[in-house]
Amino acid sequence: MLILLILIPILAAAAIFLGASSRLTAVAASWLNLLITLIAVFHYDNSVAGYQEILKFPILPDWGLQFFLGVDGLSLIMLLLTSIVTVAAIWVTPKVEGNERAYFASLLFISAGALGAFASLDLFFFYAFHELALIPTFLLIGIWGTGDRQTAAWKITIYLAVGSFILLLGIIGLYLSLPPVSRTFDITFLQQHRDLIAPGSRNSIYLALLLGFGILISLFPFHTWAPTAYASAPTPAAMLHAGVIKKFGLYGLLRVALPLLPDSAKHYAGLLLILLVGNIIYCGLATIGQKRLDLMLGYSSVMHMGYIFLGIASFNMIGTTGAALLMFAHGLSIAALFAIAGQVRERTGTLTFSELGGLAKPMPILGFTFGLAAFAAIGLPGFANFPSEILVFFGAFNNGTAAPYSHYQIATVCALWGLVISAVYMLRAYRAVFFGEIQDRWAVLKDITTLRWPVILLLATLLLAGFFPQLFINLVKPVFANFLPAYL
């Protein structure tokens, strides 16, 4: 099933270039992938330790390189996130001006790259699939974006290229730190034999991985590429990158950096705590100051990465489980918010707060769905963001050893203030766009009809995971139990 998940969007993109209907082919491929992912979820046996759905064949045996796919609970929920967001992103795609084939093919390649990265158990292909997803992202922003799209495309290209290069150095350093006879890119082998990594190089390797993944995630202060890129990106590209591709770095920390280098991760925990507080407080205050909905959502996405970093930095089962669930929840909620913002821009031609207002009157469904997505983003009970943030806060605060002055506890208190900041900017945006006086030119706007269903798909999944978080928690707990027993 894993190879099908990767091949279907690639083959669909090829069919589009060969003359198949662009939109129909992309929609069919996305729904087929979602169906296969759901089958994989129901077929997954959580009582069996290790990876399942294994597919492996050698590429360069002498170098330890192989095409290796497999899933556990963590990768499974990321595959589910990717499939759901892909369906929604392709569904809401508006009429494309110029080269529709390349547009939909780019969306499919982004999805294929993300699916390949989350399913790969070989570090080389893990890295390569992510790069496959980045290239069409640059093209979508630079060619079909809005505003100062060229500047945004170059900025995201430079930042993410630097992050990818640093990450590549970390992977190469990890490979070279192994004894020559044991050098491999096999993640499962490395997890089982992490003691083979040269002790003297572990801290430097982890730091390279942290910086590389961190830039890709928009870790403070390497975050400025994200808001402008999302504001300029076409709606489906913003949904896929903010909702899915950005989670690659977080997934990499949980899949590679922490299991292989736990002592180094603990060594740099203080640095990570300082930077994540910058994400939450500094970027949160910057979010309040935004005057456009797209930029506000871009900054809010950067801010919420701080909560996931806090769960990762906690180094215990509660916090890391919360971080994994929050990756899933944030991906769905930010995708829904960008989808709704795209509908507002398509109907009004602007996302500036001062030019909008009262849109809930002509478009009540759009206003209602934005309210639900906003409530999810700020962690209202009932949505998946709430239990995941609770787990993150409990896990991080419980890691303190000198209460109430532990640096973990101080960071947790700062993060709690971030919830207040989130409520301020999200509710202000809701009021500015959908309530208050309405201008005469907006009174004739038409509400969303069939386009409400992709947003409902995202929100329904958020509610399912919010009311039944144990379904997802049970999937990821065994993953972290393999390398976190010392921090329980």
Short mmCIF file of C-alpha atoms in Angstrom, two decimals:
data_model
loop_
_atom_site.label_atom_id
_atom_site.label_comp_id
_atom_site.label_asym_id
_atom_site.label_seq_id
_atom_site.Cartn_x
_atom_site.Cartn_y
_atom_site.Cartn_z
CA MET A 1 0.00 0.00 0.00
CA LEU A 2 2.86 2.41 0.71
CA ILE A 3 4.33 2.21 -2.77
CA LEU A 4 0.83 2.81 -4.17
CA LEU A 5 0.46 5.95 -2.06
CA ILE A 6 3.63 7.38 -3.58
CA LEU A 7 3.11 6.18 -7.15
CA ILE A 8 -0.52 7.23 -7.58
CA PRO A 9 0.07 11.03 -7.47
CA ILE A 10 3.23 10.68 -9.60
CA LEU A 11 1.42 8.61 -12.22
CA ALA A 12 -1.53 11.00 -12.10
CA ALA A 13 0.82 13.93 -12.74
CA ALA A 14 2.31 12.05 -15.68
CA ALA A 15 -1.18 11.33 -17.04
CA ILE A 16 -2.03 15.04 -16.79
CA PHE A 17 1.02 15.96 -18.84
CA LEU A 18 0.03 13.31 -21.40
CA GLY A 19 -3.39 14.88 -21.90
CA ALA A 20 -5.72 13.62 -19.16
CA SER A 21 -8.17 16.06 -17.57
CA SER A 22 -6.14 18.01 -15.01
CA ARG A 23 -8.74 18.60 -12.32
CA LEU A 24 -10.57 15.29 -12.69
CA THR A 25 -7.33 13.27 -12.60
CA ALA A 26 -5.98 15.14 -9.58
CA VAL A 27 -9.25 14.79 -7.67
CA ALA A 28 -9.49 11.06 -8.44
CA ALA A 29 -5.87 10.45 -7.41
CA SER A 30 -6.28 12.35 -4.13
CA TRP A 31 -9.45 10.46 -3.17
CA LEU A 32 -7.89 7.13 -4.11
CA ASN A 33 -4.90 7.89 -1.91
CA LEU A 34 -7.18 8.84 0.99
CA LEU A 35 -9.04 5.55 0.58
CA ILE A 36 -5.77 3.57 0.60
CA THR A 37 -4.57 5.48 3.67
CA LEU A 38 -7.79 4.72 5.54
CA ILE A 39 -7.40 1.04 4.65
CA ALA A 40 -3.84 1.19 6.01
CA VAL A 41 -5.10 2.79 9.23
CA PHE A 42 -7.74 0.10 9.81
CA HIS A 43 -5.31 -2.63 8.75
CA TYR A 44 -2.60 -1.44 11.15
CA ASP A 45 -2.04 -3.73 14.14
CA ASN A 46 -1.03 -1.58 17.09
CA SER A 47 -0.24 -4.63 19.21
CA VAL A 48 2.69 -5.53 16.96
CA ALA A 49 5.95 -3.77 17.82
CA GLY A 50 8.07 -2.14 15.15
CA TYR A 51 7.27 -1.17 11.58
CA GLN A 52 4.63 -2.70 9.34
CA GLU A 53 3.89 -2.72 5.58
CA ILE A 54 7.62 -3.20 4.97
CA LEU A 55 8.92 -2.81 1.42
CA LYS A 56 12.68 -3.04 0.90
CA PHE A 57 15.08 -3.55 -1.96
CA PRO A 58 18.76 -2.58 -2.26
CA ILE A 59 20.03 0.30 -4.42
CA LEU A 60 23.75 0.54 -3.53
CA PRO A 61 24.42 -2.26 -1.01
CA ASP A 62 28.08 -1.34 -0.58
CA TRP A 63 27.03 2.13 0.57
CA GLY A 64 24.18 0.89 2.73
CA LEU A 65 21.61 2.56 0.46
CA GLN A 66 18.22 0.93 -0.10
CA PHE A 67 14.68 1.86 -0.99
CA PHE A 68 13.00 1.12 2.32
CA LEU A 69 9.37 1.88 3.22
CA GLY A 70 7.43 1.09 6.37
CA VAL A 71 5.00 2.60 8.84
CA ASP A 72 4.46 2.79 12.55
CA GLY A 73 1.87 4.83 14.43
CA LEU A 74 3.71 8.14 14.02
CA SER A 75 4.19 7.88 10.27
CA LEU A 76 0.67 6.55 9.86
CA ILE A 77 -0.99 9.65 11.27
CA MET A 78 1.27 11.81 9.11
CA LEU A 79 0.23 9.85 6.01
CA LEU A 80 -3.39 10.34 7.04
CA LEU A 81 -2.81 14.08 7.50
CA THR A 82 -1.19 14.32 4.06
CA SER A 83 -3.98 12.44 2.31
CA ILE A 84 -6.76 14.48 3.93
CA VAL A 85 -5.12 17.85 3.28
CA THR A 86 -4.33 16.85 -0.32
CA VAL A 87 -7.98 16.05 -0.98
CA ALA A 88 -9.08 19.38 0.51
CA ALA A 89 -6.38 21.40 -1.27
CA ILE A 90 -7.16 20.00 -4.71
CA TRP A 91 -10.90 20.30 -4.07
CA VAL A 92 -10.73 24.05 -3.31
CA THR A 93 -8.41 24.86 -6.22
CA PRO A 94 -10.00 27.74 -8.17
CA LYS A 95 -9.91 28.19 -11.93
CA VAL A 96 -6.25 28.28 -12.91
CA GLU A 97 -5.02 31.08 -15.13
CA GLY A 98 -2.41 29.64 -17.48
CA ASN A 99 -0.91 26.14 -17.67
CA GLU A 100 -3.45 24.27 -15.59
CA ARG A 101 -1.64 20.98 -16.21
CA ALA A 102 1.56 22.13 -14.54
CA TYR A 103 -0.44 23.60 -11.63
CA PHE A 104 -2.22 20.36 -10.71
CA ALA A 105 0.87 18.27 -11.42
CA SER A 106 2.81 20.44 -8.95
CA LEU A 107 0.18 19.84 -6.27
CA LEU A 108 0.40 16.09 -6.88
CA PHE A 109 4.20 16.10 -6.69
CA ILE A 110 4.04 17.95 -3.35
CA SER A 111 1.72 15.25 -2.03
CA ALA A 112 3.90 12.44 -3.40
CA GLY A 113 7.02 13.97 -1.84
CA ALA A 114 5.37 14.30 1.55
CA LEU A 115 3.99 10.75 1.46
CA GLY A 116 7.38 9.38 0.43
CA ALA A 117 9.20 11.26 3.19
CA PHE A 118 6.82 10.08 5.91
CA ALA A 119 6.94 6.46 4.70
CA SER A 120 10.71 6.25 4.11
CA LEU A 121 12.91 4.32 6.51
CA ASP A 122 16.08 5.16 4.61
CA LEU A 123 17.67 8.54 5.42
CA PHE A 124 18.65 9.23 1.81
CA PHE A 125 15.14 8.78 0.43
CA PHE A 126 13.67 10.47 3.51
CA TYR A 127 15.67 13.55 2.50
CA ALA A 128 15.16 13.15 -1.27
CA PHE A 129 11.38 12.89 -1.09
CA HIS A 130 11.22 16.10 0.92
CA GLU A 131 13.26 17.89 -1.74
CA LEU A 132 10.82 16.55 -4.35
CA ALA A 133 8.01 18.29 -2.48
CA LEU A 134 9.87 21.60 -2.18
CA ILE A 135 10.58 22.19 -5.88
CA PRO A 136 6.92 22.43 -7.01
CA THR A 137 6.21 24.62 -3.97
CA PHE A 138 8.68 27.21 -5.27
CA LEU A 139 7.11 27.03 -8.74
CA LEU A 140 3.56 27.45 -7.46
CA ILE A 141 4.47 30.56 -5.48
CA GLY A 142 6.62 32.14 -8.19
CA ILE A 143 4.27 31.48 -11.13
CA TRP A 144 0.73 31.41 -9.74
CA GLY A 145 1.16 33.36 -6.51
CA THR A 146 -0.24 36.77 -5.60
CA GLY A 147 1.29 40.05 -4.45
CA ASP A 148 5.07 40.21 -4.48
CA ARG A 149 5.27 36.54 -5.40
CA GLN A 150 8.72 36.64 -6.99
CA THR A 151 10.33 38.02 -3.83
CA ALA A 152 8.44 35.51 -1.69
CA ALA A 153 9.49 32.64 -3.97
CA TRP A 154 13.16 33.62 -3.85
CA LYS A 155 13.06 34.13 -0.10
CA ILE A 156 11.56 30.73 0.64
CA THR A 157 13.93 29.14 -1.87
CA ILE A 158 17.03 30.62 -0.22
CA TYR A 159 15.93 29.88 3.34
CA LEU A 160 14.83 26.31 2.68
CA ALA A 161 17.86 25.60 0.50
CA VAL A 162 20.12 26.66 3.37
CA GLY A 163 18.10 24.55 5.81
CA SER A 164 18.22 21.54 3.50
CA PHE A 165 21.99 21.94 3.04
CA ILE A 166 22.60 22.05 6.80
CA LEU A 167 20.34 19.03 7.21
CA LEU A 168 22.27 17.20 4.51
CA LEU A 169 25.52 17.94 6.35
CA GLY A 170 24.00 16.48 9.50
CA ILE A 171 22.92 13.31 7.67
CA ILE A 172 26.35 12.93 6.05
CA GLY A 173 28.01 13.49 9.43
CA LEU A 174 25.78 10.84 10.96
CA TYR A 175 26.70 8.39 8.19
CA LEU A 176 30.44 9.05 8.52
CA SER A 177 30.34 8.80 12.31
CA LEU A 178 29.51 5.10 12.05
CA PRO A 179 32.22 2.44 11.81
CA PRO A 180 33.03 1.79 8.10
CA VAL A 181 31.60 -1.73 8.20
CA SER A 182 28.32 -0.49 9.72
CA ARG A 183 27.67 2.58 7.59
CA THR A 184 24.07 2.65 6.43
CA PHE A 185 21.13 4.98 5.87
CA ASP A 186 18.73 2.44 7.41
CA ILE A 187 16.80 4.29 10.11
CA THR A 188 15.70 1.08 11.84
CA PHE A 189 19.29 -0.17 12.09
CA LEU A 190 20.45 3.19 13.43
CA GLN A 191 17.70 3.22 16.06
CA GLN A 192 18.70 -0.25 17.24
CA HIS A 193 22.46 0.47 17.20
CA ARG A 194 22.73 4.13 18.12
CA ASP A 195 25.72 3.31 20.33
CA LEU A 196 27.73 2.87 17.13
CA ILE A 197 27.59 6.62 16.51
CA ALA A 198 30.95 8.12 17.48
CA PRO A 199 30.51 9.81 20.89
CA GLY A 200 32.69 12.76 19.99
CA SER A 201 30.53 13.77 17.03
CA ARG A 202 27.07 13.29 18.51
CA ASN A 203 26.53 16.86 19.75
CA SER A 204 27.66 18.44 16.48
CA ILE A 205 25.48 16.08 14.44
CA TYR A 206 22.44 16.83 16.57
CA LEU A 207 23.05 20.57 16.33
CA ALA A 208 23.21 20.31 12.52
CA LEU A 209 19.99 18.29 12.48
CA LEU A 210 18.29 20.74 14.83
CA LEU A 211 19.29 23.78 12.77
CA GLY A 212 18.47 22.09 9.46
CA PHE A 213 15.09 20.82 10.56
CA GLY A 214 14.50 24.05 12.50
CA ILE A 215 14.91 26.29 9.44
CA LEU A 216 12.51 24.05 7.50
CA ILE A 217 10.02 24.36 10.37
CA SER A 218 10.49 28.16 10.74
CA LEU A 219 12.14 27.99 14.15
CA PHE A 220 12.81 31.45 15.56
CA PRO A 221 14.80 33.44 14.40
CA PHE A 222 14.81 31.61 11.02
CA HIS A 223 11.08 32.14 10.55
CA THR A 224 10.69 35.19 8.31
CA TRP A 225 10.34 33.19 5.08
CA ALA A 226 7.08 31.54 6.15
CA PRO A 227 4.53 34.39 6.54
CA THR A 228 5.39 36.09 3.24
CA ALA A 229 5.53 32.76 1.40
CA TYR A 230 2.10 31.69 2.65
CA ALA A 231 0.59 35.10 1.96
CA SER A 232 1.82 35.00 -1.64
CA ALA A 233 1.20 31.30 -2.31
CA PRO A 234 -1.90 30.01 -4.10
CA THR A 235 -4.41 28.67 -1.58
CA PRO A 236 -3.76 24.94 -2.24
CA ALA A 237 0.02 25.45 -2.00
CA ALA A 238 -0.34 27.29 1.32
CA MET A 239 -2.58 24.52 2.63
CA LEU A 240 -0.15 21.77 1.64
CA HIS A 241 3.02 23.48 2.82
CA ALA A 242 1.75 24.95 6.11
CA GLY A 243 -0.41 21.91 6.83
CA VAL A 244 1.91 19.10 5.72
CA ILE A 245 5.38 19.94 4.38
CA LYS A 246 6.35 22.05 7.37
CA LYS A 247 5.68 19.01 9.58
CA PHE A 248 8.56 17.18 7.87
CA GLY A 249 11.09 18.89 10.12
CA LEU A 250 9.13 18.09 13.26
CA TYR A 251 8.69 14.52 12.10
CA GLY A 252 12.44 14.34 11.42
CA LEU A 253 13.23 15.42 14.97
CA LEU A 254 10.92 12.75 16.37
CA ARG A 255 11.98 10.05 13.90
CA VAL A 256 15.74 10.69 13.58
CA ALA A 257 17.24 13.24 15.97
CA LEU A 258 15.68 12.22 19.30
CA PRO A 259 15.83 8.40 18.91
CA LEU A 260 19.41 8.39 17.64
CA LEU A 261 20.88 11.16 19.79
CA PRO A 262 18.84 11.44 23.02
CA ASP A 263 21.73 12.64 25.17
CA SER A 264 22.64 15.37 22.68
CA ALA A 265 19.00 16.39 22.47
CA LYS A 266 18.94 16.78 26.24
CA HIS A 267 22.22 18.72 26.08
CA TYR A 268 20.72 21.31 23.72
CA ALA A 269 17.32 21.43 25.41
CA GLY A 270 18.05 24.84 26.96
CA LEU A 271 18.82 26.36 23.55
CA LEU A 272 15.66 24.88 22.05
CA LEU A 273 13.54 26.21 24.92
CA ILE A 274 14.85 29.74 24.36
CA LEU A 275 14.17 29.62 20.64
CA LEU A 276 10.69 28.12 20.96
CA VAL A 277 9.70 30.84 23.41
CA GLY A 278 10.71 33.26 20.65
CA ASN A 279 8.33 31.42 18.33
CA ILE A 280 5.48 31.68 20.79
CA ILE A 281 5.89 35.15 22.29
CA TYR A 282 7.75 37.21 19.66
CA CYS A 283 5.94 35.72 16.66
CA GLY A 284 2.67 35.80 18.58
CA LEU A 285 2.99 39.53 19.19
CA ALA A 286 3.96 40.01 15.55
CA THR A 287 0.79 38.13 14.58
CA ILE A 288 -1.34 40.58 16.54
CA GLY A 289 0.14 43.45 14.57
CA GLN A 290 -0.78 42.10 11.13
CA LYS A 291 -3.38 43.97 9.08
CA ARG A 292 -4.08 41.25 6.50
CA LEU A 293 -5.67 37.86 7.08
CA ASP A 294 -3.15 35.91 4.99
CA LEU A 295 -0.13 37.38 6.77
CA MET A 296 -1.82 36.85 10.13
CA LEU A 297 -2.38 33.18 9.36
CA GLY A 298 1.23 32.86 8.18
CA TYR A 299 2.60 34.29 11.42
CA SER A 300 0.17 32.23 13.49
CA SER A 301 1.47 29.07 11.81
CA VAL A 302 5.01 30.04 12.79
CA MET A 303 3.90 30.76 16.35
CA HIS A 304 2.20 27.40 16.81
CA MET A 305 5.37 25.56 15.86
CA GLY A 306 6.66 26.69 19.26
CA TYR A 307 4.14 24.49 21.07
CA ILE A 308 5.23 21.42 19.11
CA PHE A 309 8.88 22.24 19.82
CA LEU A 310 7.97 22.45 23.51
CA GLY A 311 6.52 18.94 23.41
CA ILE A 312 9.62 17.63 21.64
CA ALA A 313 11.92 19.35 24.14
CA SER A 314 10.05 17.78 27.08
CA PHE A 315 11.72 14.37 26.46
CA ASN A 316 8.92 12.36 28.01
CA MET A 317 6.01 10.29 26.79
CA ILE A 318 3.35 12.85 27.65
CA GLY A 319 4.99 15.79 25.90
CA THR A 320 6.19 13.99 22.77
CA THR A 321 2.82 12.28 22.32
CA GLY A 322 1.17 15.69 22.57
CA ALA A 323 3.63 17.07 20.01
CA ALA A 324 2.76 14.29 17.56
CA LEU A 325 -0.97 14.82 17.99
CA LEU A 326 -0.53 18.60 17.69
CA MET A 327 1.31 18.13 14.38
CA PHE A 328 -1.80 16.38 13.09
CA ALA A 329 -4.22 18.89 14.60
CA HIS A 330 -2.36 22.00 13.48
CA GLY A 331 -2.01 20.65 9.94
CA LEU A 332 -5.77 20.28 9.65
CA SER A 333 -6.70 23.58 11.31
CA ILE A 334 -4.24 25.78 9.39
CA ALA A 335 -5.25 24.10 6.11
CA ALA A 336 -8.90 24.90 6.87
CA LEU A 337 -8.06 28.52 7.72
CA PHE A 338 -6.07 29.03 4.51
CA ALA A 339 -8.86 27.40 2.49
CA ILE A 340 -11.40 29.84 3.92
CA ALA A 341 -9.06 32.81 3.49
CA GLY A 342 -8.66 31.80 -0.15
CA GLN A 343 -12.43 31.87 -0.61
CA VAL A 344 -12.60 35.33 0.93
CA ARG A 345 -9.86 36.61 -1.38
CA GLU A 346 -11.46 35.02 -4.44
CA ARG A 347 -14.81 36.70 -3.72
CA THR A 348 -13.61 40.12 -2.52
CA GLY A 349 -10.17 40.52 -4.06
CA THR A 350 -8.66 41.57 -0.72
CA LEU A 351 -7.72 40.19 2.69
CA THR A 352 -7.01 43.54 4.36
CA PHE A 353 -8.98 43.82 7.59
CA SER A 354 -9.87 47.50 7.10
CA GLU A 355 -11.54 46.75 3.75
CA LEU A 356 -13.65 43.86 5.02
CA GLY A 357 -16.31 43.40 7.68
CA GLY A 358 -19.79 41.96 8.04
CA LEU A 359 -19.17 39.12 5.60
CA ALA A 360 -21.10 36.68 7.79
CA LYS A 361 -24.33 38.31 6.59
CA PRO A 362 -24.05 37.38 2.90
CA MET A 363 -21.86 34.33 3.59
CA PRO A 364 -23.04 32.68 6.83
CA ILE A 365 -21.60 29.24 6.01
CA LEU A 366 -18.18 30.71 5.31
CA GLY A 367 -18.34 32.71 8.53
CA PHE A 368 -19.46 29.70 10.56
CA THR A 369 -16.70 27.44 9.24
CA PHE A 370 -14.06 30.13 9.82
CA GLY A 371 -15.28 30.41 13.41
CA LEU A 372 -14.90 26.67 13.95
CA ALA A 373 -11.42 26.64 12.40
CA ALA A 374 -10.41 29.66 14.50
CA PHE A 375 -11.69 28.02 17.68
CA ALA A 376 -9.71 24.89 16.81
CA ALA A 377 -6.55 26.94 16.23
CA ILE A 378 -6.76 28.60 19.64
CA GLY A 379 -7.30 25.26 21.38
CA LEU A 380 -10.99 25.26 22.22
CA PRO A 381 -12.13 21.99 23.88
CA GLY A 382 -13.72 19.59 21.42
CA PHE A 383 -11.06 20.02 18.75
CA ALA A 384 -7.86 17.97 18.46
CA ASN A 385 -5.69 20.99 19.28
CA PHE A 386 -6.99 21.04 22.86
CA PRO A 387 -5.91 17.58 24.11
CA SER A 388 -2.62 17.83 22.22
CA GLU A 389 -1.73 21.18 23.81
CA ILE A 390 -2.76 19.89 27.23
CA LEU A 391 -0.38 16.96 26.81
CA VAL A 392 2.42 19.28 25.68
CA PHE A 393 1.98 21.58 28.67
CA PHE A 394 1.74 18.75 31.19
CA GLY A 395 4.73 16.96 29.69
CA ALA A 396 6.94 20.05 29.63
CA PHE A 397 5.95 21.31 33.08
CA ASN A 398 6.38 17.87 34.62
CA ASN A 399 9.96 17.78 33.34
CA GLY A 400 10.97 20.41 35.88
CA THR A 401 13.27 19.26 38.65
CA ALA A 402 13.52 22.46 40.67
CA ALA A 403 9.93 23.69 40.86
CA PRO A 404 8.92 26.40 40.39
CA TYR A 405 12.14 27.71 38.81
CA SER A 406 12.98 25.02 36.28
CA HIS A 407 13.65 26.35 32.78
CA TYR A 408 11.09 23.85 31.49
CA GLN A 409 8.46 25.30 33.76
CA ILE A 410 9.35 28.89 32.84
CA ALA A 411 9.04 28.01 29.15
CA THR A 412 5.68 26.33 29.82
CA VAL A 413 4.35 29.44 31.58
CA CYS A 414 5.45 31.56 28.61
CA ALA A 415 3.70 29.12 26.29
CA LEU A 416 0.50 29.44 28.32
CA TRP A 417 0.57 33.19 27.71
CA GLY A 418 0.77 32.30 24.06
CA LEU A 419 -2.74 30.90 24.32
CA VAL A 420 -3.98 34.34 25.32
CA ILE A 421 -2.11 35.91 22.40
CA SER A 422 -3.65 33.34 20.03
CA ALA A 423 -7.14 34.12 21.25
CA VAL A 424 -6.55 37.86 20.80
CA TYR A 425 -5.37 37.81 17.20
CA MET A 426 -7.72 35.07 16.00
CA LEU A 427 -10.88 36.55 17.52
CA ARG A 428 -9.92 40.04 16.33
CA ALA A 429 -9.53 38.68 12.82
CA TYR A 430 -12.88 36.89 13.05
CA ARG A 431 -14.58 40.10 14.12
CA ALA A 432 -12.82 42.25 11.52
CA VAL A 433 -13.70 40.01 8.59
CA PHE A 434 -17.11 38.59 9.40
CA PHE A 435 -18.81 40.98 11.84
CA GLY A 436 -19.46 44.69 12.17
CA GLU A 437 -20.66 47.03 9.44
CA ILE A 438 -20.73 45.64 5.92
CA GLN A 439 -19.91 47.69 2.85
CA ASP A 440 -22.54 47.80 0.12
CA ARG A 441 -20.25 46.11 -2.40
CA TRP A 442 -20.00 43.00 -0.21
CA ALA A 443 -23.77 42.64 0.33
CA VAL A 444 -24.17 40.80 -2.99
CA LEU A 445 -21.49 38.19 -2.35
CA LYS A 446 -22.50 34.55 -2.71
CA ASP A 447 -21.83 32.01 0.01
CA ILE A 448 -19.79 28.86 -0.57
CA THR A 449 -21.80 25.84 -1.73
CA THR A 450 -19.99 22.67 -2.75
CA LEU A 451 -16.69 24.22 -1.62
CA ARG A 452 -17.83 23.94 1.97
CA TRP A 453 -17.29 20.18 1.90
CA PRO A 454 -13.46 20.17 1.86
CA VAL A 455 -13.47 22.50 4.87
CA ILE A 456 -16.04 20.29 6.58
CA LEU A 457 -13.77 17.29 5.94
CA LEU A 458 -10.92 19.03 7.76
CA LEU A 459 -13.10 20.23 10.62
CA ALA A 460 -14.84 16.87 11.05
CA THR A 461 -11.47 15.15 11.40
CA LEU A 462 -10.44 17.75 13.97
CA LEU A 463 -13.60 17.05 15.96
CA LEU A 464 -13.12 13.28 15.72
CA ALA A 465 -9.58 13.55 17.05
CA GLY A 466 -10.74 16.08 19.65
CA PHE A 467 -13.50 13.89 21.09
CA PHE A 468 -11.55 10.64 20.72
CA PRO A 469 -7.87 11.60 21.06
CA GLN A 470 -7.04 8.18 22.49
CA LEU A 471 -7.46 6.68 19.02
CA PHE A 472 -4.43 8.67 17.86
CA ILE A 473 -2.53 8.60 21.16
CA ASN A 474 -2.59 4.80 21.18
CA LEU A 475 -0.97 4.82 17.75
CA VAL A 476 2.02 6.98 18.69
CA LYS A 477 2.72 5.91 22.28
CA PRO A 478 4.55 2.69 21.32
CA VAL A 479 6.80 4.67 18.99
CA PHE A 480 8.16 6.89 21.74
CA ALA A 481 8.33 4.11 24.32
CA ASN A 482 11.24 2.66 22.33
CA PHE A 483 13.61 5.55 23.10
CA LEU A 484 12.12 7.56 25.99
CA PRO A 485 12.06 5.11 28.94
CA ALA A 486 14.89 7.03 30.64
CA TYR A 487 12.79 10.20 30.70
CA LEU A 488 9.51 8.81 32.03
#
